[in-house]
XYZ file of C-alpha atoms in Angstrom:
272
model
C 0.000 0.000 0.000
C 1.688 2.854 -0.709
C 2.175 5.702 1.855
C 0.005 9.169 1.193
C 2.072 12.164 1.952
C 0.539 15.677 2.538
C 2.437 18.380 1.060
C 1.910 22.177 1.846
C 5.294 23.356 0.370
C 4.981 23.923 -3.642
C 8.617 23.997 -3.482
C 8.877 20.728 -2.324
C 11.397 18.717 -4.336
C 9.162 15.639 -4.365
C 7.013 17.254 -6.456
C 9.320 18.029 -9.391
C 8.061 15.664 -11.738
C 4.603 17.973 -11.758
C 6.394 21.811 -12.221
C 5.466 23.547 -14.992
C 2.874 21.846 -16.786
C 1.946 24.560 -19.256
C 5.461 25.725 -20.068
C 5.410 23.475 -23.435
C 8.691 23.482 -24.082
C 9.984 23.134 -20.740
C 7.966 19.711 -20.807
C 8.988 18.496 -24.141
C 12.783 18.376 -23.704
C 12.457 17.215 -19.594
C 9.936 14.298 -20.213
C 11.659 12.339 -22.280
C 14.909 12.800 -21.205
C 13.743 12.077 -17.466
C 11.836 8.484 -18.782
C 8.239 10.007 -17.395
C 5.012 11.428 -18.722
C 1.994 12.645 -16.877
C -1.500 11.035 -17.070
C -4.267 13.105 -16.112
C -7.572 12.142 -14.565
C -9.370 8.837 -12.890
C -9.742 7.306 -16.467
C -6.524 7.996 -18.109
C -4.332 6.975 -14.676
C -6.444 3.414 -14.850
C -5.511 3.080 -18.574
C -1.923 3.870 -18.493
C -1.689 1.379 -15.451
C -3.503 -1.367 -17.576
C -1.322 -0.724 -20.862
C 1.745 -1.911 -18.488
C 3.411 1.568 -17.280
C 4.905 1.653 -13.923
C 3.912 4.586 -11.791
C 6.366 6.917 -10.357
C 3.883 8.935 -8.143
C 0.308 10.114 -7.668
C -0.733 13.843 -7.162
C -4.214 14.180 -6.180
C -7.040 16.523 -4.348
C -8.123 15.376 -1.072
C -11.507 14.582 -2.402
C -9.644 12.292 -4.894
C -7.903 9.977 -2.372
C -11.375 7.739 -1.977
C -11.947 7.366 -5.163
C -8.142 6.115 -6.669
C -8.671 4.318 -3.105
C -8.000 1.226 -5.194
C -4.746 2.293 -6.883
C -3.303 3.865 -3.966
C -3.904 0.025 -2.349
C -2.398 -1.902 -5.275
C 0.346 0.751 -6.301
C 3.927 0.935 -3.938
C 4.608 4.673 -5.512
C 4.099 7.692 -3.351
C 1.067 9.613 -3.060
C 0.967 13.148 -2.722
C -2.292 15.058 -1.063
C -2.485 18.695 -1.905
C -4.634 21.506 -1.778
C -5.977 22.486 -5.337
C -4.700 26.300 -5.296
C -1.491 24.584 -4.309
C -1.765 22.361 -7.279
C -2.164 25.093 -9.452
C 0.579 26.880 -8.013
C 3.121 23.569 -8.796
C 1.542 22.944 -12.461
C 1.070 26.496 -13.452
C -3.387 25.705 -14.204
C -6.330 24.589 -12.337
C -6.243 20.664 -12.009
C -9.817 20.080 -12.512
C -9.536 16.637 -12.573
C -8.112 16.370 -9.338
C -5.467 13.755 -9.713
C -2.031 13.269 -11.906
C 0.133 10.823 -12.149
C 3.947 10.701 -13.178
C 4.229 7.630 -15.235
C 7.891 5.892 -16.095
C 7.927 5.382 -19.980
C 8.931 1.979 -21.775
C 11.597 2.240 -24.651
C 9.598 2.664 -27.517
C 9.950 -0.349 -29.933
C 12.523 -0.632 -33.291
C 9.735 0.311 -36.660
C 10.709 -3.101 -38.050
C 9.046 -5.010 -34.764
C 5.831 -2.851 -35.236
C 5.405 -3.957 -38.913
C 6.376 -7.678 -38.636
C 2.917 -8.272 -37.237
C 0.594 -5.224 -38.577
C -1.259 -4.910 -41.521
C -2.883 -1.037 -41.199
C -0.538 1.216 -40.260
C -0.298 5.269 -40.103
C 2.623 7.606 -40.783
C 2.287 10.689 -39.438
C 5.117 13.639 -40.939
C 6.030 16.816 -38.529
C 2.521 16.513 -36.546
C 3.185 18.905 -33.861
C -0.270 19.876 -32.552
C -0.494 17.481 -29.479
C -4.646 18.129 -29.131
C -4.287 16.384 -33.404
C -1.838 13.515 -32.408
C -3.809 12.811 -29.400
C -7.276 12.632 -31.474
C -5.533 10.967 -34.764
C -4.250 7.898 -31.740
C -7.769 8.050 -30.584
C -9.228 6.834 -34.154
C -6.457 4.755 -34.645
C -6.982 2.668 -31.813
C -11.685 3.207 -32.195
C -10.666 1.847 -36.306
C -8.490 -1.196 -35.324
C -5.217 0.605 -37.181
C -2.472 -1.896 -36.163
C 0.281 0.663 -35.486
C 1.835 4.002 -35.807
C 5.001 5.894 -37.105
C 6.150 9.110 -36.719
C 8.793 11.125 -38.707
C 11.287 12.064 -36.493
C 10.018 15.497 -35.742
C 6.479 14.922 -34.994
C 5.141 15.746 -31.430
C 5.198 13.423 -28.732
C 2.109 11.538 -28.197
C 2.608 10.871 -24.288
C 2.708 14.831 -23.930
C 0.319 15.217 -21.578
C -2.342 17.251 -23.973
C -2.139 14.394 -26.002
C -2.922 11.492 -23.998
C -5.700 13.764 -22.424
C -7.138 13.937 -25.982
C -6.971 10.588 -27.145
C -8.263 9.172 -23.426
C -5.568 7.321 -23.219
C -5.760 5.943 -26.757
C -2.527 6.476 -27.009
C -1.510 3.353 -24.561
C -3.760 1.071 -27.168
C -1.710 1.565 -30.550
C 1.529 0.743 -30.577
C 4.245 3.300 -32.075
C 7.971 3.824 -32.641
C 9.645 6.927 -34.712
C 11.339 6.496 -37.692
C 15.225 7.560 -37.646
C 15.390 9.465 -41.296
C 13.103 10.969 -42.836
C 11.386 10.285 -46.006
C 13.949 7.828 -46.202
C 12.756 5.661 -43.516
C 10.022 5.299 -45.992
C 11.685 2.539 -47.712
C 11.548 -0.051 -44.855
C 8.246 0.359 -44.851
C 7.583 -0.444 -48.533
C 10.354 -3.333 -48.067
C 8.190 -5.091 -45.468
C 5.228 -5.277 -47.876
C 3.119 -1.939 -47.502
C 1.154 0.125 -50.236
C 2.994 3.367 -49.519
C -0.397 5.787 -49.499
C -0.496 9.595 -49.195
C -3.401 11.557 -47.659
C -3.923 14.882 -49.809
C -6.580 17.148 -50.856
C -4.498 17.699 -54.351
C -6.768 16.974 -57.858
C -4.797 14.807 -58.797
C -5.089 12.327 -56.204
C -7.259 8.985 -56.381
C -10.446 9.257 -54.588
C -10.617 7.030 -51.769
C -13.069 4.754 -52.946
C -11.591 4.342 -56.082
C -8.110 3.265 -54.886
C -10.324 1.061 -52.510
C -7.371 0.558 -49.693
C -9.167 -2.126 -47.641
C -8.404 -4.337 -50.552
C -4.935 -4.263 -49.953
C -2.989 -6.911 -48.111
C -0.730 -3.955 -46.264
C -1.728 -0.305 -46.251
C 0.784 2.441 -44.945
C -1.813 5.772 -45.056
C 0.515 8.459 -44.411
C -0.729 12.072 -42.846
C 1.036 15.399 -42.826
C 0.720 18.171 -40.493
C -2.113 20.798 -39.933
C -2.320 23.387 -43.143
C 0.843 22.282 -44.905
C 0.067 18.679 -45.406
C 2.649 15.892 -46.355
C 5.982 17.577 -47.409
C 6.820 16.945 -51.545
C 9.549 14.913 -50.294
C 7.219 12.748 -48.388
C 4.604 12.975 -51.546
C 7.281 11.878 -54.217
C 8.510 8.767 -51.638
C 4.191 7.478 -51.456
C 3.321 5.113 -53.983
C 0.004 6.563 -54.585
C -1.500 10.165 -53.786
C -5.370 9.695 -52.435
C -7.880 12.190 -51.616
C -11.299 12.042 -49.494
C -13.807 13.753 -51.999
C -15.098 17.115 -50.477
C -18.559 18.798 -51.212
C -19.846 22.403 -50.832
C -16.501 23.691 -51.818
C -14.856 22.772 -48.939
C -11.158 21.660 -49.580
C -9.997 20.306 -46.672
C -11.075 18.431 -43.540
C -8.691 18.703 -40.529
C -6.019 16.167 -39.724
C -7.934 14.240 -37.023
C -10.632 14.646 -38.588
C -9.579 13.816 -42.233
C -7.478 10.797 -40.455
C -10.597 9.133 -38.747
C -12.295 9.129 -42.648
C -9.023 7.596 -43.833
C -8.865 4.897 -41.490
C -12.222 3.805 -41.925
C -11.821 3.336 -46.001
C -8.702 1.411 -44.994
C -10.137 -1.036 -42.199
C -13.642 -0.960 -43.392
C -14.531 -5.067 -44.667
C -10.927 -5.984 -44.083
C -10.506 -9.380 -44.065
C -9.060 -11.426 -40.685
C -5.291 -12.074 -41.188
């Protein structure tokens, strides 16, 4: 059972792995290079415990002690009890959810173990937004998309924004980044995918006409938020496809234009 420590200091050195929340940056280059993320609220905290990640510690509101009663029983990690305005004070915003927890991440696996076994995959290039990586994880996982990769410079999905989005989704679809970029590419096509790129261009095939859930492998690749897949990443696809658009609207956004995609790849796709 593990022990639950009130804390009325916000300087308190057991509470770094909580400072600074909002500072963006600050949490982008510390996260990963400290092995921890941050899972926020009752629901998110239960998933990333049943995906397999080890917690570090719990940070919660009193009123939140009964309920993650049963985690605080089964989990050895420390739990911290603080008051909310102190919360705030430590994360720099208003924990309205009442409980965090700092979770220890798992080395993320080599792209050629993620394809031996998948079948549906996405490719996301220089995805930044962390609200669209959480929601694009979220249909991923709701579509039955086997895996995900992600150019090197796309956002990381265990950023806190982003697992908030994709309610945990993000612990349901395995992922691993690609070293080089489009070059990377090529592994992909070696292990027997259908290299295909997601643009609103004229040119491109409409979706039902290329008629992706035919194929034995599909790679769909996605670019990022108003510039789209790069022309590098567009000459390295081996075909260009477009969802068709009515009332003169040219573009759907990337979560929103990914959930479409996945559903013409997976839809009727046979058992392997």
């Amino acid at each position: 059972m593990a022990e639950i420590i009130t804390i009325t200091d916000a300087d308190d050195p057991r509470l770094h792995d909580y400072t600074g929340l909002t500072d963006v940056e600050l949490r982008r280059r510390r996260e990963p290079a400290e092995g921890l993320f941050i899972a926020e609220g009752e629901k998110v905290i239960r998933r990333a415990r049943q995906a397999g990640y080890e917690m570090r510690s719990m940070l919660l509101s009193a009123k939140w002690v009964d309920v993650m009663r049963d985690v605080i029983d089964e989990v050895p990690a420390p739990v911290y009890a603080i008051q909310p305005d102190l919360a705030e004070r430590v994360t720099g915003y208003h924990v309205h959810r009442g409980a965090l927890a700092s979770m220890q991440r798992k080395p993320l696996p080599e792209p050629a173990e993620l394809l031996a076994g998948a079948r549906r995959v996405a490719v996301m290039e220089a995805v930044n937004d962390h609200t669209n990586i959480g929601a694009i994880f979220r249909s991923a996982a709701a579509l039955g998309m086997d895996a995900v990769l992600l150019s090197p410079d796309c956002a990381d999905p265990l950023y806190r924004r982003s697992v908030k989005v994709s309610m945990g989704a993000v612990f349901s679809v395995p992922y691993a980044r690609l070293e080089t970029w489009p070059r990377g590419l090529e592994a992909v096509r070696e292990a027997g995918f259908r290299l295909l790129a997601l643009t609103p261009a004229e040119k491109a095939t409409a979706m039902d006409e290329a008629a992706p859930h035919r194929l034995d492998r599909v790679a769909l690749m996605l670019g990022a938020e108003g510039d789209g897949l790069s022309p590098q990443a567009l000459r390295a696809a081996d075909e260009w496809v477009r969802i068709p658009m009515a009332h003169g609207v040219d573009s759907l956004n990337v979560g929103a234009a990914a959930a479409v995609a996945f559903y013409a790849v997976t839809a009727g796709r046979p058992e392997a």
